[in-house]
Short mmCIF file of N, CA, C and O in Angstrom, two decimals:
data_model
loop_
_atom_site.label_atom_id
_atom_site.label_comp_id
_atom_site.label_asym_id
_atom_site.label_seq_id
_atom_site.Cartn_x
_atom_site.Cartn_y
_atom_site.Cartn_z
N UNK A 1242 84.66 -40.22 17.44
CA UNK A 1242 83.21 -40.17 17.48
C UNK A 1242 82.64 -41.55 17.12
O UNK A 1242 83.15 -42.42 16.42
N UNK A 1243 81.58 -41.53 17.69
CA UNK A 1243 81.01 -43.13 17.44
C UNK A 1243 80.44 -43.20 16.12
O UNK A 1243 80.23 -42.07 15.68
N UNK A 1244 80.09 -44.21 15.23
CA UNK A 1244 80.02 -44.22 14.19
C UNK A 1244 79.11 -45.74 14.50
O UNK A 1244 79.17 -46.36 15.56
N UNK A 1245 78.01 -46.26 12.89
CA UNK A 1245 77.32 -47.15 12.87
C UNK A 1245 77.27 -47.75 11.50
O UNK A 1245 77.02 -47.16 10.45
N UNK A 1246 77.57 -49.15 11.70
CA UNK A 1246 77.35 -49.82 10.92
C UNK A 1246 76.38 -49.57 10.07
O UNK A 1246 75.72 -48.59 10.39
N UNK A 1247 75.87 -50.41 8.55
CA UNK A 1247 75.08 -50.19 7.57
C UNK A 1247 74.06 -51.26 8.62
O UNK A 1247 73.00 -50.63 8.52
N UNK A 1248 73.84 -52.05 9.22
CA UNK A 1248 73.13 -52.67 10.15
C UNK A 1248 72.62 -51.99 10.80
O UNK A 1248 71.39 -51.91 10.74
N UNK A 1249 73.47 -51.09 11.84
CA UNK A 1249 72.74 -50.36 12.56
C UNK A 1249 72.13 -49.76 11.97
O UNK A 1249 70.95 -50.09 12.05
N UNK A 1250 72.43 -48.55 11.03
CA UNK A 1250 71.24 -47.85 10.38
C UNK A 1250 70.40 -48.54 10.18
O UNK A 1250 69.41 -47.96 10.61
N UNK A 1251 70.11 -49.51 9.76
CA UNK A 1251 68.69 -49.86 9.05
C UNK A 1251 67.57 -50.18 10.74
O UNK A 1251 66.53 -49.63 11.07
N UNK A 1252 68.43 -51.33 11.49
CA UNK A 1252 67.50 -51.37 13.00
C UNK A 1252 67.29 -50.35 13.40
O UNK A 1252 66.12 -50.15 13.72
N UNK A 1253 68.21 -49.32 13.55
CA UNK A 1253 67.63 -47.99 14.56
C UNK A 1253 66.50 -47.26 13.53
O UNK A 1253 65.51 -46.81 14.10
N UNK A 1254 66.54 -47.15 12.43
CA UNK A 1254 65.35 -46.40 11.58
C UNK A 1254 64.00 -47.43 11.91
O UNK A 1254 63.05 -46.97 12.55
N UNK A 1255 63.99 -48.47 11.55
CA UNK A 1255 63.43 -49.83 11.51
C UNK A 1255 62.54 -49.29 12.72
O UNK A 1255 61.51 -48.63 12.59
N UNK A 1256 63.31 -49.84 14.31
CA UNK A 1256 62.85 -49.92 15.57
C UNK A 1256 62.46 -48.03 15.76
O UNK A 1256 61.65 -47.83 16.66
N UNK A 1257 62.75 -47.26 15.32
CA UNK A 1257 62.31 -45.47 15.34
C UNK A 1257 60.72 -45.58 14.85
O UNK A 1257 59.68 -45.35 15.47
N UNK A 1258 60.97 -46.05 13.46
CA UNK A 1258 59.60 -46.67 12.63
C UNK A 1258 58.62 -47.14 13.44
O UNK A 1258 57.70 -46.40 13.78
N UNK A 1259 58.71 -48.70 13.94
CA UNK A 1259 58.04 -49.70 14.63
C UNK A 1259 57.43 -48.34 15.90
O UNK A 1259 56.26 -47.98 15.84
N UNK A 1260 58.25 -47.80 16.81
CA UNK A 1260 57.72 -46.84 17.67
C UNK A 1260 57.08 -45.66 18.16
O UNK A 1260 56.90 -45.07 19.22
N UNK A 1261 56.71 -45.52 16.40
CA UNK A 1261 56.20 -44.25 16.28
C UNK A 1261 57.47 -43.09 17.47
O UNK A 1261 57.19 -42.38 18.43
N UNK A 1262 58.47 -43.31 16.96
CA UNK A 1262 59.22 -42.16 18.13
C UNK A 1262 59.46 -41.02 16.95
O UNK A 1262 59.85 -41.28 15.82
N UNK A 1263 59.13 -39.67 17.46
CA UNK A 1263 59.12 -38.82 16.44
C UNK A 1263 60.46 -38.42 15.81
O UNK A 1263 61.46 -38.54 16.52
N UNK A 1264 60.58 -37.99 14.70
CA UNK A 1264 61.56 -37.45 13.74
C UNK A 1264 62.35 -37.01 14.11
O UNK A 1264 63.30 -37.11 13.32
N UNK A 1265 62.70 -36.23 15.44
CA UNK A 1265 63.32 -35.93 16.44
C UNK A 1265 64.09 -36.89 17.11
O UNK A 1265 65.14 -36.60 17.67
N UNK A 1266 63.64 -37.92 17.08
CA UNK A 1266 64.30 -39.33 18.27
C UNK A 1266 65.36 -39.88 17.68
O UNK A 1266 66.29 -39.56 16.95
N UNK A 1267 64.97 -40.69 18.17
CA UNK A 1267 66.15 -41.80 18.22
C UNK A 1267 66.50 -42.84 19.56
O UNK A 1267 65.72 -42.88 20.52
N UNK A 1268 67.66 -43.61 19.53
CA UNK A 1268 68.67 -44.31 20.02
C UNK A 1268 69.10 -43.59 20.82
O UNK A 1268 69.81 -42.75 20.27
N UNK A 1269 69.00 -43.33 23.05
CA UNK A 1269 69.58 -43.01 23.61
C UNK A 1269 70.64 -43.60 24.71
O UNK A 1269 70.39 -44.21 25.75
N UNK A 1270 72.11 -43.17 24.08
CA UNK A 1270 72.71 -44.26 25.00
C UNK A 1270 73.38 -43.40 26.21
O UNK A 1270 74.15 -42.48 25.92
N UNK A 1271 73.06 -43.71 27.63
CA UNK A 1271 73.57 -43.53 28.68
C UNK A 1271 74.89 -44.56 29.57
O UNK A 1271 75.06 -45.78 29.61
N UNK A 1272 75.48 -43.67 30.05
CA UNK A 1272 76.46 -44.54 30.55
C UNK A 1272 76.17 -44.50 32.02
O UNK A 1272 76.08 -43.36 32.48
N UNK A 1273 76.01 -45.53 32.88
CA UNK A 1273 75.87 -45.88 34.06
C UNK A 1273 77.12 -45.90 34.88
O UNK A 1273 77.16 -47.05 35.31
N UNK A 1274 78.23 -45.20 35.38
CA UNK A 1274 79.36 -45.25 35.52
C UNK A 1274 79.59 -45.67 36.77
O UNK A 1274 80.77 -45.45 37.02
N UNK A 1275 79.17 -46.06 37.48
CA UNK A 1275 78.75 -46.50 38.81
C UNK A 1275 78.93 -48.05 38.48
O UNK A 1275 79.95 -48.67 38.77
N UNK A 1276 77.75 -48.63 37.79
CA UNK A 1276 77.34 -50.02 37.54
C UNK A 1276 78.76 -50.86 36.57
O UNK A 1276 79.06 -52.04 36.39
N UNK A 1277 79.35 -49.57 36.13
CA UNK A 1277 79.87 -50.01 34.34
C UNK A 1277 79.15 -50.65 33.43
O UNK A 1277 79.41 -51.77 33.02
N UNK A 1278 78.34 -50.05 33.13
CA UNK A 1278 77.35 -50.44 32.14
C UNK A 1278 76.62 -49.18 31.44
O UNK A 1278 76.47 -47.99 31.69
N UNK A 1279 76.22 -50.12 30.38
CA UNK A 1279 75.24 -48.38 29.11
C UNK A 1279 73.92 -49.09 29.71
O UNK A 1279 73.73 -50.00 30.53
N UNK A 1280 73.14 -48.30 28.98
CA UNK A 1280 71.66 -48.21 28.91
C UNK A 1280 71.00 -47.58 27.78
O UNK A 1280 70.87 -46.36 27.87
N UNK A 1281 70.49 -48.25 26.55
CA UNK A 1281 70.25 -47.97 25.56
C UNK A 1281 68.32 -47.92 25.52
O UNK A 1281 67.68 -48.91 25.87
N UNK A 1282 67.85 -46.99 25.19
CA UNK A 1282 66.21 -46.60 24.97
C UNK A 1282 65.86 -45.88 23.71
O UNK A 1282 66.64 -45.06 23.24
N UNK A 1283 65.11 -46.07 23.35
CA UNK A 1283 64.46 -44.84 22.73
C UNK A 1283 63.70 -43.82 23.36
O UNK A 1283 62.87 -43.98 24.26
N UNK A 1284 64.13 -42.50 22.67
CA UNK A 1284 63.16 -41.36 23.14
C UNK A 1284 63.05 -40.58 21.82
O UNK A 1284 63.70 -40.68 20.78
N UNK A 1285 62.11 -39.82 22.15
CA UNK A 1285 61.71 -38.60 21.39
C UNK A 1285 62.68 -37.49 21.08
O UNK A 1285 62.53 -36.80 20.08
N UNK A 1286 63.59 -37.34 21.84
CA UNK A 1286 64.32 -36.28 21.56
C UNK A 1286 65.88 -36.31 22.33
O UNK A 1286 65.81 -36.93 23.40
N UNK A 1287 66.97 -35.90 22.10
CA UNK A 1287 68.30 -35.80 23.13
C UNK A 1287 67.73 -35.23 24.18
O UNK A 1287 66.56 -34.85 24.25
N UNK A 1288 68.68 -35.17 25.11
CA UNK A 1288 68.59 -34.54 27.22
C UNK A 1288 69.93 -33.60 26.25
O UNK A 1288 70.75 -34.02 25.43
N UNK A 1289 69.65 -32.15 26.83
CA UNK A 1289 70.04 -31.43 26.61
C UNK A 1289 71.63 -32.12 27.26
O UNK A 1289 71.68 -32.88 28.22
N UNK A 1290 73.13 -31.54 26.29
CA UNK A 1290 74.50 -32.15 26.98
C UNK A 1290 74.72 -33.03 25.80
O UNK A 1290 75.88 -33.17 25.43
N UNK A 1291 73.46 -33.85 24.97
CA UNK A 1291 73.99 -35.36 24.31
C UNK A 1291 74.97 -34.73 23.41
O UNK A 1291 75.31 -33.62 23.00
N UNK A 1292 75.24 -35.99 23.28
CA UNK A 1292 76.00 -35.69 21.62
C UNK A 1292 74.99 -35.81 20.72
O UNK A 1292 73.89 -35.92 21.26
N UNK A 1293 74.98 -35.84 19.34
CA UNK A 1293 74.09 -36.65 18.47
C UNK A 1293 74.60 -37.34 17.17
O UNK A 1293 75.16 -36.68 16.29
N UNK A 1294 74.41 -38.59 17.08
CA UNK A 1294 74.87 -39.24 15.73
C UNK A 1294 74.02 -38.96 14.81
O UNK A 1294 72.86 -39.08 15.22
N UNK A 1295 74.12 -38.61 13.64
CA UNK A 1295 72.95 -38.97 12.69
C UNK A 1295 73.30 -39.91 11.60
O UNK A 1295 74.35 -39.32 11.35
N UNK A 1296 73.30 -40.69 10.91
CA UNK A 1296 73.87 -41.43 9.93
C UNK A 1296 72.04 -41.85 9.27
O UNK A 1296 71.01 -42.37 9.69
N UNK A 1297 72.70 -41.06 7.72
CA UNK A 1297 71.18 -41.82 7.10
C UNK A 1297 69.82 -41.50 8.05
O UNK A 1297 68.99 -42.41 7.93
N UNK A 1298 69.49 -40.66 8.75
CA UNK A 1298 68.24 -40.67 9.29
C UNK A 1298 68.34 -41.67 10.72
O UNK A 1298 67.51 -41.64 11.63
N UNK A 1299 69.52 -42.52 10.68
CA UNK A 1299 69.51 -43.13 12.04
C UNK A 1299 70.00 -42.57 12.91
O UNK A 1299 71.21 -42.55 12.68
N UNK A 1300 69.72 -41.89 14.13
CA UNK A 1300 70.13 -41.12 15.25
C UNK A 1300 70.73 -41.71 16.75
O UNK A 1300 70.47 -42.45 17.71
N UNK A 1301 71.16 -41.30 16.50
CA UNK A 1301 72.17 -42.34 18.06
C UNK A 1301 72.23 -40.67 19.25
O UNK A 1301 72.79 -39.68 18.78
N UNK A 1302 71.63 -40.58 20.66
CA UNK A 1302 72.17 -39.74 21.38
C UNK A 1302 73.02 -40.27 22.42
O UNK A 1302 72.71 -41.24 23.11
N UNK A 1303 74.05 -39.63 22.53
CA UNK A 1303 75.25 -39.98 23.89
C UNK A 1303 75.15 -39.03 24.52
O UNK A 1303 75.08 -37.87 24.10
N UNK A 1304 75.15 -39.58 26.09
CA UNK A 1304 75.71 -38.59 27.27
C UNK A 1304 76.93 -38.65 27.22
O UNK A 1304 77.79 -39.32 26.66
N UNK A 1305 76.83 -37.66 28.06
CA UNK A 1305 78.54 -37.32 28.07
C UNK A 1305 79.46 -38.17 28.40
O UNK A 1305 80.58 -38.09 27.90
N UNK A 1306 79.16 -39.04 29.21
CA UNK A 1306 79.74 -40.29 29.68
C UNK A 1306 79.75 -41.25 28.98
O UNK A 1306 80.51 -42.18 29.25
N UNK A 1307 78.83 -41.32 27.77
CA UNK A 1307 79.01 -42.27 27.21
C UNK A 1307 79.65 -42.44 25.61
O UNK A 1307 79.96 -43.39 24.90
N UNK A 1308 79.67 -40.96 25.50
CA UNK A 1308 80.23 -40.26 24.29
C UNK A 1308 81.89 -40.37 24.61
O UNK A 1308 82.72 -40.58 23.73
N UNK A 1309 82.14 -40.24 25.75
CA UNK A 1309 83.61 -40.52 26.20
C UNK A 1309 84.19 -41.75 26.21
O UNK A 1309 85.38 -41.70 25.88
N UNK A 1310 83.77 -42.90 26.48
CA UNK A 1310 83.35 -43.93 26.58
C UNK A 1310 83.42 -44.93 25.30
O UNK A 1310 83.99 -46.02 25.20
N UNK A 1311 82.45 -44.01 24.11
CA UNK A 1311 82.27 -44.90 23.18
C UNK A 1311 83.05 -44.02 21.93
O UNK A 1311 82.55 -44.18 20.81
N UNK A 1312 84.22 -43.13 22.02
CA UNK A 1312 85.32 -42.13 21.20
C UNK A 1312 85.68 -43.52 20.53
O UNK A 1312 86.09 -44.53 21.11
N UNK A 1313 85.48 -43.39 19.48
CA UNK A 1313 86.58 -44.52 18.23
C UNK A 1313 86.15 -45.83 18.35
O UNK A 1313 86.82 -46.84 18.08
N UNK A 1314 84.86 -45.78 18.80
CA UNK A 1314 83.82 -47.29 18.59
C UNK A 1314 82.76 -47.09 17.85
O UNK A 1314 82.15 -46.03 17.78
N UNK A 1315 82.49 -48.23 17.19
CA UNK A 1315 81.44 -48.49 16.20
C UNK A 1315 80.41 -49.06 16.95
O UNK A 1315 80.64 -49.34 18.13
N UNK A 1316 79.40 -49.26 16.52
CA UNK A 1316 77.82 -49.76 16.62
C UNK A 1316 77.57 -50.80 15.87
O UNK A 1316 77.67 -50.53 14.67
N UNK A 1317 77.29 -51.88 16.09
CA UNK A 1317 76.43 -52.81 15.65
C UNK A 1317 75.34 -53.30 15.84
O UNK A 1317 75.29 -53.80 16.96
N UNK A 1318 74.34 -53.40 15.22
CA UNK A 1318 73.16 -54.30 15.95
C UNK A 1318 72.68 -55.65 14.62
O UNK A 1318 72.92 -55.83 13.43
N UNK A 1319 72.13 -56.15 15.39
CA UNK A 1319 71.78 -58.06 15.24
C UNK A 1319 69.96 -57.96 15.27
O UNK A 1319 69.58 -57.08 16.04
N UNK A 1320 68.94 -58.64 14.63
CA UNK A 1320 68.39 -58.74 14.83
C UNK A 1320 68.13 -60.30 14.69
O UNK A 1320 68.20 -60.75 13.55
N UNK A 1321 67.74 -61.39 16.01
CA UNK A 1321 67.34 -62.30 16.10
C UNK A 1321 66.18 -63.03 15.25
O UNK A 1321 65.51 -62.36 14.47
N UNK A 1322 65.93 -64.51 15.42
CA UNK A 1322 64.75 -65.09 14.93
C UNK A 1322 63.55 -64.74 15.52
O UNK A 1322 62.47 -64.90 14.95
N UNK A 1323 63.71 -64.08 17.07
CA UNK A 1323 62.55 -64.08 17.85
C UNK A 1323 62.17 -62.77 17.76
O UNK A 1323 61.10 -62.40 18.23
N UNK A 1324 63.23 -61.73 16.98
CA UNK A 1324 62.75 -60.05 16.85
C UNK A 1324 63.62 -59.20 17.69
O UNK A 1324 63.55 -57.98 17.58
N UNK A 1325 64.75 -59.97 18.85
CA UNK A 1325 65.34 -59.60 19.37
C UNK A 1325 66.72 -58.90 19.45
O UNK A 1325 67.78 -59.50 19.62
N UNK A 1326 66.59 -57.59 19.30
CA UNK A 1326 67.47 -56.05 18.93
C UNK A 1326 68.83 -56.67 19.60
O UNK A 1326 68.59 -56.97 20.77
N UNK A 1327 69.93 -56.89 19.30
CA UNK A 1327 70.93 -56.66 20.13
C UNK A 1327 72.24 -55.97 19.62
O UNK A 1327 72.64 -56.20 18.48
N UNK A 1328 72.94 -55.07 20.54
CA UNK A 1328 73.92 -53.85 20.21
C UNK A 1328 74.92 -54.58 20.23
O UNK A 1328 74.86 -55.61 20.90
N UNK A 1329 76.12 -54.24 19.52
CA UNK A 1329 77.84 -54.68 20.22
C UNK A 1329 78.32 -53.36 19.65
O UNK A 1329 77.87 -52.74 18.69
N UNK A 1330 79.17 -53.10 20.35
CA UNK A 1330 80.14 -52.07 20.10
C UNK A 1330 81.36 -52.68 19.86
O UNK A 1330 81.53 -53.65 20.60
N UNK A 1331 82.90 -52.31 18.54
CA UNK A 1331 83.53 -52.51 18.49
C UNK A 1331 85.02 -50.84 18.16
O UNK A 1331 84.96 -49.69 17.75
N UNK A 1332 85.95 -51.64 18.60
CA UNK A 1332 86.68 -50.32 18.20
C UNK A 1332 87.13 -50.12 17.14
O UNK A 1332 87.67 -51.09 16.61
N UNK A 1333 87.10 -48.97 16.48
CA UNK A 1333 87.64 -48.68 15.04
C UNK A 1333 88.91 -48.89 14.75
O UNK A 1333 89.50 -47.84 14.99
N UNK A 1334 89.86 -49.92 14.24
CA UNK A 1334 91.24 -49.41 13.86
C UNK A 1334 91.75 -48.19 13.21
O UNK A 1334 92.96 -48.05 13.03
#
């Protein structure tokens, strides 16, 4: 299962905060399996199917594809000088 850094928690609550996205929301990550690529948004709520992370109030939803995808990887996020959010995923030993 995917799991998140003490970083991530704080950006995904942080950026949940900043968006007024309700209590319900969170971090939705889709997998584009076509492109090979995710697609990370916020929404209000999971698409019925997600998985759901919760850590600390920070919520991460996976599709199914991407819950498969991201089995025994971690979450990171970075926040820049300019305000700019960025994810890495790494694998858990």
């Amino acid at each position: 299962m995917l799991t998140m850094t003490d970083n991530a928690v704080l950006v995904i609550r942080d950026l949940a905060a900043q968006q007024d996205v309700a209590d319900a929301g969170g971090l939705r990550i889709a997998a584009d399996t076509e492109a090979g690529a995710l697609s990370i948004e916020l929404v209000g709520e999971p698409v019925q199917g997600d998985q759901v992370v919760d850590d600390q109030g920070a919520r991460i939803f996976l599709d199914p594809d991407a819950a498969e995808l991201l089995t025994d990887t971690s979450v990171d996020a970075v926040v820049d000088e300019e305000g700019v959010v960025q994810f890495g995923f790494t694998e858990k030993e």
